[in-house]
Tab-separated table of C-alpha atoms in Angstrom:
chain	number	residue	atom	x	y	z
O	1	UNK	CA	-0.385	35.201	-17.861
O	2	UNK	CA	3.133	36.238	-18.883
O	3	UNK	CA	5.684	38.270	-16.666
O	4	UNK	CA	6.783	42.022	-16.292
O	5	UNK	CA	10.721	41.623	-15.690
O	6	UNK	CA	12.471	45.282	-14.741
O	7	UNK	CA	15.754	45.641	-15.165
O	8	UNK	CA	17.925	48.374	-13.770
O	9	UNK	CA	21.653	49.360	-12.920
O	10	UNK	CA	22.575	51.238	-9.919
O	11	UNK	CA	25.217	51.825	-7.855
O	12	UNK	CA	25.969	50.912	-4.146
O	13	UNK	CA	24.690	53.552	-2.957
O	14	UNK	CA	21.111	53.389	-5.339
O	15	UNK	CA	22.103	55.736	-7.741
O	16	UNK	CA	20.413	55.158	-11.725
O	17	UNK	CA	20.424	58.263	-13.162
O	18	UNK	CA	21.953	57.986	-16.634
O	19	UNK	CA	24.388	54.861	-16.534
O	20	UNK	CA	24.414	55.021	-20.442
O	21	UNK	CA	25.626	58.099	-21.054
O	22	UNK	CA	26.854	61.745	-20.738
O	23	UNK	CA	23.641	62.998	-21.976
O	24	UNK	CA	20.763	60.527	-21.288
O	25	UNK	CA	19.777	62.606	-17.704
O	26	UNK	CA	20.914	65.349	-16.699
O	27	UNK	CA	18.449	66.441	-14.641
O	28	UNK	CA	19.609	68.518	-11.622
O	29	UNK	CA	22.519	68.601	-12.940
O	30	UNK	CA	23.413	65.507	-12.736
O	31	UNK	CA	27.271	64.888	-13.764
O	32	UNK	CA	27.945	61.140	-14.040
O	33	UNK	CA	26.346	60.330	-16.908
O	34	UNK	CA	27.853	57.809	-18.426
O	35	UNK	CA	29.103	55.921	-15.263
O	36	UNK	CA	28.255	52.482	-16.111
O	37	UNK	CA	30.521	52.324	-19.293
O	38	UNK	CA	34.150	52.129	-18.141
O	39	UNK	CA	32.811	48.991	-15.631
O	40	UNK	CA	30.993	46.873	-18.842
O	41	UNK	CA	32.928	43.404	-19.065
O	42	UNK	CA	32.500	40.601	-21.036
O	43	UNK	CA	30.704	38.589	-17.775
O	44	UNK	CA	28.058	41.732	-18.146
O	45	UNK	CA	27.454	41.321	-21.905
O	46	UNK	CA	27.000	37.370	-21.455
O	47	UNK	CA	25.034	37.919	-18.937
O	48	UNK	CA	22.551	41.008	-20.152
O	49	UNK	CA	21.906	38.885	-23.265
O	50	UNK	CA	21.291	35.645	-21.304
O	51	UNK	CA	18.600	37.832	-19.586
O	52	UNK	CA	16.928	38.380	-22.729
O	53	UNK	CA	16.177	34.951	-23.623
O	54	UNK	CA	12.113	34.836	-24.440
O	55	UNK	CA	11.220	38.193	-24.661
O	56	UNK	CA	8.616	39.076	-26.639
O	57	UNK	CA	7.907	43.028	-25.757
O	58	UNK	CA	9.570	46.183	-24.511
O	59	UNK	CA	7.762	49.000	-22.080
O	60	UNK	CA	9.740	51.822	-21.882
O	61	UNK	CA	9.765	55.149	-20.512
O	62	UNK	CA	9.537	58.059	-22.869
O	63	UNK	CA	13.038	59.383	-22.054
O	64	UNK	CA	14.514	55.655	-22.497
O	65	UNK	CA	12.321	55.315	-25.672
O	66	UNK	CA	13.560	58.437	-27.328
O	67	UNK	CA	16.907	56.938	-26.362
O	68	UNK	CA	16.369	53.049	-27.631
O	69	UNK	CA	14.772	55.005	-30.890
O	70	UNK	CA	17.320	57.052	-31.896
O	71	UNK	CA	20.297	54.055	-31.727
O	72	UNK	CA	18.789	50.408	-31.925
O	73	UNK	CA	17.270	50.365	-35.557
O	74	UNK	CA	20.357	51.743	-36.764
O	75	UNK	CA	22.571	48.961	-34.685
O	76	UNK	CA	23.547	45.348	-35.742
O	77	UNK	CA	23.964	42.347	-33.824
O	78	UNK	CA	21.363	40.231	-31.712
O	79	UNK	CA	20.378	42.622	-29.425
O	80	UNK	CA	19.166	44.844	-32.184
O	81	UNK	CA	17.628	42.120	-33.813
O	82	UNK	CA	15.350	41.041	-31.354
O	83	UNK	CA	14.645	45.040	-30.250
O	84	UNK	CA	13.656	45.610	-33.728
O	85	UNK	CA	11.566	42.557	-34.050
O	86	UNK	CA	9.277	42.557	-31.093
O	87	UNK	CA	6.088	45.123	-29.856
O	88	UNK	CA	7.602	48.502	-28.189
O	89	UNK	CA	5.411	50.313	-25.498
O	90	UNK	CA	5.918	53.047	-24.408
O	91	UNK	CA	4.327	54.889	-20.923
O	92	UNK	CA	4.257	58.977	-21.729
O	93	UNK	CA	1.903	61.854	-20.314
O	94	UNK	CA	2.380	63.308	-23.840
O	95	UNK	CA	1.255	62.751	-27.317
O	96	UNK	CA	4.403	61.557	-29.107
O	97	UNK	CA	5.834	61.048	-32.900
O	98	UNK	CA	6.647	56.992	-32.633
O	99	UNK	CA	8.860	56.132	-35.490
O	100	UNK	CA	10.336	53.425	-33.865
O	101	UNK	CA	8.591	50.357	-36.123
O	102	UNK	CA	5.948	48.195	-33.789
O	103	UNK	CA	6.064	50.587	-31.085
O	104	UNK	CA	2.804	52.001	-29.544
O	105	UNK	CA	1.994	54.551	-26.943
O	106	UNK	CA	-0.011	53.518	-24.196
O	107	UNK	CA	-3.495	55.099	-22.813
O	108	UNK	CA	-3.705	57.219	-19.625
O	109	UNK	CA	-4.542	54.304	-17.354
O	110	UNK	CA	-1.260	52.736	-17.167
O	111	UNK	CA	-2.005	50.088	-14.504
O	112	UNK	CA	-4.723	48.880	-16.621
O	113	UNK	CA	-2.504	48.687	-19.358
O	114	UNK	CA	0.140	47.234	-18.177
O	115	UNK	CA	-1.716	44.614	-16.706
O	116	UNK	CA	-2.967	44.282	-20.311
O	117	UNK	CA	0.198	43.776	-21.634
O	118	UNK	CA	1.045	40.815	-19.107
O	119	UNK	CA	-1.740	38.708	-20.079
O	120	UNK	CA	-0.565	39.375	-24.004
O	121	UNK	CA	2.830	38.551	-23.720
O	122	UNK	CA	5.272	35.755	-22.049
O	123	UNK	CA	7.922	37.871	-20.859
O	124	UNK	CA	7.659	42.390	-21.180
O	125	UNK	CA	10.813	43.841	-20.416
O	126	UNK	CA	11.420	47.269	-18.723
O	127	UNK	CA	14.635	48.870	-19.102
O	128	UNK	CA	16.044	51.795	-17.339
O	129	UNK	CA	12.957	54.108	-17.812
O	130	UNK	CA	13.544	54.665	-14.365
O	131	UNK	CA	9.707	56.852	-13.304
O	132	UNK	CA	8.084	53.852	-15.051
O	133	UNK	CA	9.564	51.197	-12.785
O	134	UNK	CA	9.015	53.696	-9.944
O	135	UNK	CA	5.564	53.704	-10.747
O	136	UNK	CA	5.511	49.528	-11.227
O	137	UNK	CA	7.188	49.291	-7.958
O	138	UNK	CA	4.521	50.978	-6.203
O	139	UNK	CA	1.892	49.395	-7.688
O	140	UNK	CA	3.837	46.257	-7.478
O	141	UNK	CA	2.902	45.887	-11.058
O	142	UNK	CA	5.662	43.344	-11.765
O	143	UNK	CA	7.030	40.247	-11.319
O	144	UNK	CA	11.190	39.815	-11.879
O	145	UNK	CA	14.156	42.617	-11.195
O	146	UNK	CA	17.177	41.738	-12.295
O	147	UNK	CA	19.485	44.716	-10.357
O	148	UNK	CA	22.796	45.010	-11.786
O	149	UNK	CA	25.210	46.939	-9.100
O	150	UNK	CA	28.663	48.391	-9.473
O	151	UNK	CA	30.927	49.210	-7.471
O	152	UNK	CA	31.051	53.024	-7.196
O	153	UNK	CA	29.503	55.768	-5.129
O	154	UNK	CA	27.943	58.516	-6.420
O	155	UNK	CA	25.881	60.344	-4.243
O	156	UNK	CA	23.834	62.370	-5.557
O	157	UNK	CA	21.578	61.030	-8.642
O	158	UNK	CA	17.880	59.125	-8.864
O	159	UNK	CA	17.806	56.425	-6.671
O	160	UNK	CA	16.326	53.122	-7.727
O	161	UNK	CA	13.663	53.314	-4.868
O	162	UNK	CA	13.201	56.730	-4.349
O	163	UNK	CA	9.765	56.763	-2.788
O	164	UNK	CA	6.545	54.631	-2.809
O	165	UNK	CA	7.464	51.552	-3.156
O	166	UNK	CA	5.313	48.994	-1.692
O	167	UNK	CA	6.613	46.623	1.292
O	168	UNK	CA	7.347	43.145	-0.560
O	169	UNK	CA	9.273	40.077	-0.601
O	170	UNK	CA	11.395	38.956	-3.352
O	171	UNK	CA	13.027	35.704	-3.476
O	172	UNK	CA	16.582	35.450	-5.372
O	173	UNK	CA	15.829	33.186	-7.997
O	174	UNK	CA	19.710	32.193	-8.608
O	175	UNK	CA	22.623	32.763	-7.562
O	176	UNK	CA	24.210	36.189	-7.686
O	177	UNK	CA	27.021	36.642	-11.132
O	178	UNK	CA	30.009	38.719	-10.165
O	179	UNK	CA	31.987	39.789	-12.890
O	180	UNK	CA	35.846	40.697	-12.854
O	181	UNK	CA	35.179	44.644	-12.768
O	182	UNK	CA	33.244	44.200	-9.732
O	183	UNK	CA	29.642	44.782	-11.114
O	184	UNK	CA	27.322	41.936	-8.900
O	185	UNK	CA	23.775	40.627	-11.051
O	186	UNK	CA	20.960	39.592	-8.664
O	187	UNK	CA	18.183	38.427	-10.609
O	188	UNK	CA	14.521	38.210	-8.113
O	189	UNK	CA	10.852	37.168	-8.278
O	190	UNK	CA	7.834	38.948	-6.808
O	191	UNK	CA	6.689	36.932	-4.040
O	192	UNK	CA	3.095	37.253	-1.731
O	193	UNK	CA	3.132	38.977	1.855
O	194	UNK	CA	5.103	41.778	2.979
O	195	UNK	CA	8.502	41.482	5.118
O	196	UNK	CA	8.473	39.898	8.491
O	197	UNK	CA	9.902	41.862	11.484
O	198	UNK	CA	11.138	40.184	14.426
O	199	UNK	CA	13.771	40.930	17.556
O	200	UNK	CA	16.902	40.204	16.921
O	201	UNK	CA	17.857	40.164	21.237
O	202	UNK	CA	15.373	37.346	21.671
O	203	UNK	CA	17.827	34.903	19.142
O	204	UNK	CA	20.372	32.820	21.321
């Protein structure tokens, strides 16, 4: 059985809405698109392709696919390489035009599906596609997050875990990458149970 690994950016205060760009999101108005751009360093780059290594499929939101589509097989360099080269999927209420080469739309049962995918490939990547890995969350239908934060408040925006998220433990697999523009890399694995409570006044 291979591994679902989501990867997201957010800000201190939870915010992913649109980290790309100006017009990726802009859903309720939302006015920071783009506010992940000025805080890329080269620490990031090493480190987003590092977190690449062995992956074999993408699963992507529609809005993210539409997005990935319309840049990537246009793009050089390895990250295009190995986006053009490997199965897209892509998790959408609606019938859609895929012209993205490899890339297939997934049936109404997504849990089924996705589970699907995980016993086809080694290592499925979500990125961004922020619903999607709302909806993986809850049905803790996944197995890594990597969770790139930077250092800026936003406010208002779609928060990471916005609702229905199942209580779990997560173990940080190594230790956390800071890189010189402040953005921290915490890279987790799914673990069994849910979180232990406790009193902290009975501790000497």
């Amino acid at each position: 059985m291979g591994l679902i690994h989501i990867d997201l950016f957010t800000t201190v205060d939870g915010v992913a809405q649109a980290p790309g760009g100006p017009n990726e999101d802009t859903d309720s108005g939302f006015a920071f698109g783009g506010w992940q751009a000025p805080l890329i360093d080269e620490v990031v780059g090493e480190q987003v392709e590092a977190g690449m290594v062995g992956m074999d499929a993408l699963l992507l939101g529609r809005r993210t696919y539409d997005i990935f589509a319309s840049y990537w097989p246009y793009a050089e360099g390895s990250i295009a390489r190995l986006f053009n080269s490997i199965p897209k999927y892509v998790a959408s209420r609606q019938a859609l035009d895929l012209e993205w080469a490899d890339s297939t739309l997934l049936g109404p049962d997504l849990p089924a599906a996705v589970r699907e995918l995980r016993d086809r490939h080694a290592a499925v990547h979500v990125i961004g596609s922020l619903d999607l890995a709302q909806t993986l969350f809850a049905e803790r239908l996944f197995d890594r997050l990597t969770l790139w934060v930077y250092p800026i408040l936003l406010g208002a925006g779609k928060k990471v875990f916005a609702g229905g998220v199942v209580p779990s433990n997560l173990r940080l697999i190594e230790p956390a990458v800071s890189s010189p523009n402040g953005a921290v890399l915490q890279r987790y694995e799914l673990i069994d149970g849910t979180p232990a409570v406790g009193d902290m006044g009975a501790i000497d």
